[in-house]
PDB file of C-alpha atoms in Angstrom:
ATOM      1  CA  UNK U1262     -68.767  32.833 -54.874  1.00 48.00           C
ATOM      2  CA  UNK U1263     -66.271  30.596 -52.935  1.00 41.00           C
ATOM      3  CA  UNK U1264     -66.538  26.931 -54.676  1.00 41.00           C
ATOM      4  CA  UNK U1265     -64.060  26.084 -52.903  1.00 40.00           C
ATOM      5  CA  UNK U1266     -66.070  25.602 -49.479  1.00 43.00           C
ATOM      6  CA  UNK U1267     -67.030  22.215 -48.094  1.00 46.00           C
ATOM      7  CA  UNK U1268     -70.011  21.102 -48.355  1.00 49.00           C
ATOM      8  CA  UNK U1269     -71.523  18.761 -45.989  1.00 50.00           C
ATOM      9  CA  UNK U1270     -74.897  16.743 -46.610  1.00 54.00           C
ATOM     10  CA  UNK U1271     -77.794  16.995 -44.887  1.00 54.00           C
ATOM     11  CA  UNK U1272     -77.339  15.253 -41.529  1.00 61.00           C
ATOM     12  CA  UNK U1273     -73.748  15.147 -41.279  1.00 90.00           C
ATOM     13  CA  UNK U1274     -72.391  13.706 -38.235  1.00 97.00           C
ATOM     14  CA  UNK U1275     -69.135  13.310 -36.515  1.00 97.00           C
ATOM     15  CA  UNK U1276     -68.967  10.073 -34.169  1.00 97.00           C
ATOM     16  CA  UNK U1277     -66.792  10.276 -31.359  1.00 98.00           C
ATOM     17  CA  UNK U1278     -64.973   6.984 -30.378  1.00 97.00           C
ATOM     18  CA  UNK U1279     -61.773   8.311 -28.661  1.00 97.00           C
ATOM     19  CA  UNK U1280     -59.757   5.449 -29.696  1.00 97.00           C
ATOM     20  CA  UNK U1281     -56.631   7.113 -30.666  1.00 97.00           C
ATOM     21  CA  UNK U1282     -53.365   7.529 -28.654  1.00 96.00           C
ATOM     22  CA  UNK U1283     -54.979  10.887 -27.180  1.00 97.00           C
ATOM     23  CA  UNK U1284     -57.730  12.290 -25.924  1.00 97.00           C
ATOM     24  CA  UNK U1285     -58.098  15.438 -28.569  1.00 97.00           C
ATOM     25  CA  UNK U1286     -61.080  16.312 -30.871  1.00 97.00           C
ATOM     26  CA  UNK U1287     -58.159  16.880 -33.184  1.00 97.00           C
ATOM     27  CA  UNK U1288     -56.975  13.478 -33.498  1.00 98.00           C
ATOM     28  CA  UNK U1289     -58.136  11.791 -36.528  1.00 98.00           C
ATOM     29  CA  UNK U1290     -58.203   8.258 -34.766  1.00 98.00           C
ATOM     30  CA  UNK U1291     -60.451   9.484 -32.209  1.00 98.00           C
ATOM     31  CA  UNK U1292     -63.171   9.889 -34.583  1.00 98.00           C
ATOM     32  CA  UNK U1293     -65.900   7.520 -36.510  1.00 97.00           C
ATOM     33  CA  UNK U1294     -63.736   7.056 -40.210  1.00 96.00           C
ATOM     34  CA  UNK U1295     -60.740   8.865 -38.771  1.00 96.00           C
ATOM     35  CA  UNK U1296     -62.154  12.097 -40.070  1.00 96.00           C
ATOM     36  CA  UNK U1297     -61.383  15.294 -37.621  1.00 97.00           C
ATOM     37  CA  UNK U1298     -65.205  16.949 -38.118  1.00 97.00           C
ATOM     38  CA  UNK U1299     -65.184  19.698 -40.711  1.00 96.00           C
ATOM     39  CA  UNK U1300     -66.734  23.024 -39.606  1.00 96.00           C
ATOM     40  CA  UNK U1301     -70.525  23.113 -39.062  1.00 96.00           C
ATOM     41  CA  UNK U1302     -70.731  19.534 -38.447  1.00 97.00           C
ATOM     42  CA  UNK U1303     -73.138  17.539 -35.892  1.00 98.00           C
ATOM     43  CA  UNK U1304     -70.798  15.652 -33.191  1.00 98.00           C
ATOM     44  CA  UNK U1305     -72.411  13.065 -31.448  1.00 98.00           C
ATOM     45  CA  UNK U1306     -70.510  11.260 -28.013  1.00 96.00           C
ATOM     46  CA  UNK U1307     -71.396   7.880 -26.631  1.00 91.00           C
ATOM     47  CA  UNK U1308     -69.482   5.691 -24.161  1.00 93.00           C
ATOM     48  CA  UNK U1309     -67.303   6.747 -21.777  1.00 97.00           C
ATOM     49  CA  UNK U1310     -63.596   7.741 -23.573  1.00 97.00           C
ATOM     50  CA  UNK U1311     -62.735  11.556 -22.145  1.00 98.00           C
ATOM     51  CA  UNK U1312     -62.415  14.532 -24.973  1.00 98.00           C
ATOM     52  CA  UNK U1313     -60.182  17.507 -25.192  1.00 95.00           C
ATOM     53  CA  UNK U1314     -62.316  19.749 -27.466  1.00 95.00           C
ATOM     54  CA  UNK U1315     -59.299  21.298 -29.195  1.00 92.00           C
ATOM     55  CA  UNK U1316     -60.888  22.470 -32.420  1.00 94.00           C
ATOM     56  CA  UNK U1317     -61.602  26.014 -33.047  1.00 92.00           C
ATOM     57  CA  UNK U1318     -64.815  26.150 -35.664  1.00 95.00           C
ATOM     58  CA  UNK U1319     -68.137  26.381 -35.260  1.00 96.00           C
ATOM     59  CA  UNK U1320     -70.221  22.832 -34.634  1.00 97.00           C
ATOM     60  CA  UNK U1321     -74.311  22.446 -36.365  1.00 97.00           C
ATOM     61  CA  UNK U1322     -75.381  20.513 -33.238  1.00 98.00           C
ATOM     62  CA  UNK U1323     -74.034  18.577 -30.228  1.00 98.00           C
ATOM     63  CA  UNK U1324     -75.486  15.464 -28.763  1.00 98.00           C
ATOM     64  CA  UNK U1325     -74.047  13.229 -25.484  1.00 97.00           C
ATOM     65  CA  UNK U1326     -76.194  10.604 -24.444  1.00 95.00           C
ATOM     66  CA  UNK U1327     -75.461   7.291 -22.783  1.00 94.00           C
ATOM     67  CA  UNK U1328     -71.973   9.086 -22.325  1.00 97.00           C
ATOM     68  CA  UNK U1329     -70.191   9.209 -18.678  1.00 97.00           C
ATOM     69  CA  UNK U1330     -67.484  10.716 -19.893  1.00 97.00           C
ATOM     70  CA  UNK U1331     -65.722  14.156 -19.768  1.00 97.00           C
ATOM     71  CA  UNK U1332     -65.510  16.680 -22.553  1.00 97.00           C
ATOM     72  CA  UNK U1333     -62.764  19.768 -21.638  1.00 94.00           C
ATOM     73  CA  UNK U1334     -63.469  22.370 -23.816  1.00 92.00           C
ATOM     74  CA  UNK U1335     -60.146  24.630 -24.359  1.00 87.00           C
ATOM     75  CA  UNK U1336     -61.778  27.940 -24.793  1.00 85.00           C
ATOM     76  CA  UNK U1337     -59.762  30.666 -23.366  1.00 82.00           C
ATOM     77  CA  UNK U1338     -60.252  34.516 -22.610  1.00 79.00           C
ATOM     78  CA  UNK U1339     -59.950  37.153 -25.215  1.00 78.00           C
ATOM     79  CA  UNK U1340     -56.860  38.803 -23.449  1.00 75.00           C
ATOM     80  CA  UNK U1341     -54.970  35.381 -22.947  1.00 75.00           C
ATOM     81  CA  UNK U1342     -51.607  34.445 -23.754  1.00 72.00           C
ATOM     82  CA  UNK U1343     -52.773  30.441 -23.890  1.00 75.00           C
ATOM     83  CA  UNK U1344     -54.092  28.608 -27.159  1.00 75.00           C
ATOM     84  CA  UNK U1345     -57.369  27.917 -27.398  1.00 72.00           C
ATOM     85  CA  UNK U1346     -60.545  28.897 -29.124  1.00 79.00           C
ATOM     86  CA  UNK U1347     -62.477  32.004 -27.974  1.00 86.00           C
ATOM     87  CA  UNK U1348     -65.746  30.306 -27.620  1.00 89.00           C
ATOM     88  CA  UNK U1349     -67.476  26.565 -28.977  1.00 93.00           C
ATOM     89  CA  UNK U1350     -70.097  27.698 -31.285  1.00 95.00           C
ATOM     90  CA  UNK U1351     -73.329  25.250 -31.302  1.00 97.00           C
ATOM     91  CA  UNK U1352     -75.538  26.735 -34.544  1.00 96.00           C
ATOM     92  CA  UNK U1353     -77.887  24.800 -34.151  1.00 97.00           C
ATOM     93  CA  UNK U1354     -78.867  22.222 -30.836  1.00 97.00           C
ATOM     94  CA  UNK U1355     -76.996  20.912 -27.857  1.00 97.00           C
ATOM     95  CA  UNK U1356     -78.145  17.526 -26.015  1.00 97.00           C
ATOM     96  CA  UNK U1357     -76.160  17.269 -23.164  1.00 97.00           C
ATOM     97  CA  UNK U1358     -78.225  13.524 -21.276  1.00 97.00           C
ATOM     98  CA  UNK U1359     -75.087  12.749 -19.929  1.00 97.00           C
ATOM     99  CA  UNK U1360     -71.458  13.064 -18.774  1.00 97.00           C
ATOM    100  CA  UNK U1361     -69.339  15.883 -17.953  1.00 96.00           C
ATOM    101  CA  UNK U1362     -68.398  19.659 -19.439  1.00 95.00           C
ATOM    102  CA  UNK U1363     -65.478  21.419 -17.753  1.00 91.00           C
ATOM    103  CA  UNK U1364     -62.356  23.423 -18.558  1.00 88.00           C
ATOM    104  CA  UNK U1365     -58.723  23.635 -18.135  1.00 84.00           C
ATOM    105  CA  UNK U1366     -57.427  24.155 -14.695  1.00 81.00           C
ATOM    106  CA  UNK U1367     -56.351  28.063 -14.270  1.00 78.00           C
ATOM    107  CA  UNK U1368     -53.023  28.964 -12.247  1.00 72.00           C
ATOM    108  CA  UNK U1369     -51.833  32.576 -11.602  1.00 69.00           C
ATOM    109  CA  UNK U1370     -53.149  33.788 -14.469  1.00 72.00           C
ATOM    110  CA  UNK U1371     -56.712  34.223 -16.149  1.00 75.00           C
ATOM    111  CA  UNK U1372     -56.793  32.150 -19.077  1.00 81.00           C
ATOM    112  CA  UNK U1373     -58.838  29.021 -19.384  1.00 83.00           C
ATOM    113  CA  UNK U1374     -62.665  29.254 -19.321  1.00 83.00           C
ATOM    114  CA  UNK U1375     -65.687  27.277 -20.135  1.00 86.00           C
ATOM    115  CA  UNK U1376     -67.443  29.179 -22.936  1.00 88.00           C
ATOM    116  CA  UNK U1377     -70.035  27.720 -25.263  1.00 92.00           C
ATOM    117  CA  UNK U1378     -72.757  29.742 -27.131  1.00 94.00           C
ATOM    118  CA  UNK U1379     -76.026  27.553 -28.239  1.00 96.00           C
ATOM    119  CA  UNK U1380     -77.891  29.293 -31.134  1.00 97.00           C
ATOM    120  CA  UNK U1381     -80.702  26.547 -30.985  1.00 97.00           C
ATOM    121  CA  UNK U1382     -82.161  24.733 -28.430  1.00 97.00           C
ATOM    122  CA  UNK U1383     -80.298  23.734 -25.383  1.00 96.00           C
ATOM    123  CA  UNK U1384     -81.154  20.771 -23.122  1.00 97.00           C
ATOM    124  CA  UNK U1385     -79.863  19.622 -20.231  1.00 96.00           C
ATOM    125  CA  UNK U1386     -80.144  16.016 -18.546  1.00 96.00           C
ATOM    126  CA  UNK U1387     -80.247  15.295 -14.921  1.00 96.00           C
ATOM    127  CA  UNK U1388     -76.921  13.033 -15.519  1.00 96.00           C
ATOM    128  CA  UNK U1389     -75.110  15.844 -17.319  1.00 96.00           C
ATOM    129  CA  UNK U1390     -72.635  17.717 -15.102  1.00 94.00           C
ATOM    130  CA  UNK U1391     -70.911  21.073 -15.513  1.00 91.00           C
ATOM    131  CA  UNK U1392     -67.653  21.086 -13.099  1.00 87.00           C
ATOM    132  CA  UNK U1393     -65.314  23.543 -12.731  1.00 80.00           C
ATOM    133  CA  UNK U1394     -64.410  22.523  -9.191  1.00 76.00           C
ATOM    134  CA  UNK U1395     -60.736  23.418  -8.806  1.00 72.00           C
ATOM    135  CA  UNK U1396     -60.401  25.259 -11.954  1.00 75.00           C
ATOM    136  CA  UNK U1397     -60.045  28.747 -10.615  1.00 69.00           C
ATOM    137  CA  UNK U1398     -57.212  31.022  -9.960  1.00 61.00           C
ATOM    138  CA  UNK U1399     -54.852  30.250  -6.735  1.00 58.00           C
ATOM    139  CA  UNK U1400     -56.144  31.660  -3.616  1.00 54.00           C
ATOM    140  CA  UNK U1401     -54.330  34.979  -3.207  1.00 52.00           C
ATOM    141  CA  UNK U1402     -53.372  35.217  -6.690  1.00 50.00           C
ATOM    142  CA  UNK U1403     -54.889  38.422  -8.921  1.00 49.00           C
ATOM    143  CA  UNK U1404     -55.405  38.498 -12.370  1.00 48.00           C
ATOM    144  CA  UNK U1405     -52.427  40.261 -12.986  1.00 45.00           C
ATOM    145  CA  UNK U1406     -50.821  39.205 -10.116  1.00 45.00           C
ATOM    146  CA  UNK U1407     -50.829  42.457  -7.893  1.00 48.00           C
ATOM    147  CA  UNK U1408     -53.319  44.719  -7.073  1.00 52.00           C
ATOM    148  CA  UNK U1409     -52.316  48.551  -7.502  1.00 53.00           C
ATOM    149  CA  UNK U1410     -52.152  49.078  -4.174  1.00 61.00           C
ATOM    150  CA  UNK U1411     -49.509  46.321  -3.588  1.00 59.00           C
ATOM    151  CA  UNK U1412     -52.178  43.916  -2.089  1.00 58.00           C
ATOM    152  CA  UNK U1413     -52.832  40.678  -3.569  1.00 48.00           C
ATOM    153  CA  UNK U1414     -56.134  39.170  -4.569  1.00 48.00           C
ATOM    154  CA  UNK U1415     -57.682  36.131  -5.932  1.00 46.00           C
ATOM    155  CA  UNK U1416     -61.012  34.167  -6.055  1.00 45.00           C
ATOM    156  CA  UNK U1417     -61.865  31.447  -8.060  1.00 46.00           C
ATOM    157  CA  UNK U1418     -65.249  32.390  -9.600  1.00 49.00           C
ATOM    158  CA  UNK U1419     -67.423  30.780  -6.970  1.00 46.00           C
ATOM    159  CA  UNK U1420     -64.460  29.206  -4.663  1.00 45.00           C
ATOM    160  CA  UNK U1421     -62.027  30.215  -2.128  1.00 45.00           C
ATOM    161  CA  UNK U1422     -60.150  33.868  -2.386  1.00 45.00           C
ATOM    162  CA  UNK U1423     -57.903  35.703  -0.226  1.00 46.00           C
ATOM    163  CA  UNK U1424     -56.704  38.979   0.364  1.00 48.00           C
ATOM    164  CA  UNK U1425     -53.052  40.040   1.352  1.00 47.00           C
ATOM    165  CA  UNK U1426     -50.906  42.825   1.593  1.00 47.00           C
ATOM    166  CA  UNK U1427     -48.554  41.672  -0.866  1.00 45.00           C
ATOM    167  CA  UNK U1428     -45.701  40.321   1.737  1.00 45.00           C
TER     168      UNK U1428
END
């Protein structure tokens, strides 16, 4: 048995006030108390300050409402060289009334993605917006950067791609 472990009470909930000198989740000043949420938290957002969601640990549940602002969640894929957290973990519910979700803006390579499993209920309001306009690859640019054959190829999930022959 691990006494060591924190334990949170019933209803535990991390307030979001972005009021410190940066816009990450792990700033202490940005939050309610200046207390960076422990793992398996709620986090609640309300208002409109932006949020980096730097923190890599599992959340209980996840409410925005009467927020216009934007939350970019750092998650990244498995094979990238970036920091970030694999995935944001939601045990338990996700509200998402308002504002926006996106991710970090990719370049030549594949790293940054917008990755977030809900293990509860998820709801979605009609002044919630997912964006991830401008956050693909380069046009022309591969994964890897070259194709085997020498060509080059890139896409953007959804946006503009190109093929070339590499000169």
């Amino acid at each position: 048995i691990d006494v060591a472990a924190s334990f949170l009470p019933v209803g535990s909930t991390a307030v979001w006030t972005g009021n410190g000198a940066d816009a990450k989740a792990s700033t202490p000043a940005n939050w309610q108390g200046e207390a960076v949420p422990l793992p398996g938290q709620s986090i609640e957002l309300t208002g409109d300050k932006d949020m980096i969601w730097d923190l890599d640990q599992p959340v209980r549940d996840w409410t925005q409402t009467e927020y216009s602002g934007t939350v970019t969640i750092s998650t990244v894929f498995p094979e990238s060289a970036a920091t970030g957290s694999k995935c944001l973990v939601i045990s338990g519910d996700a509200v998402l009334s308002s504002g926006t979700w996106t991710h970090l803006a990719n370049n030549e390579t594949r790293d940054y993605r917008l990755y977030a499993k809900v293990c509860g209920n998820l709801t979605v309001g009609a002044d919630m917006v997912i964006q991830a306009d401008g956050k693909g690859y380069q046009k022309c640019v591969a994964v890897n950067g070259k194709k085997p054959d020498g060509t080059l190829q890139g896409g953007s999930y959804g946006g503009h791609g190109g093929i070339g022959n590499g000169t």
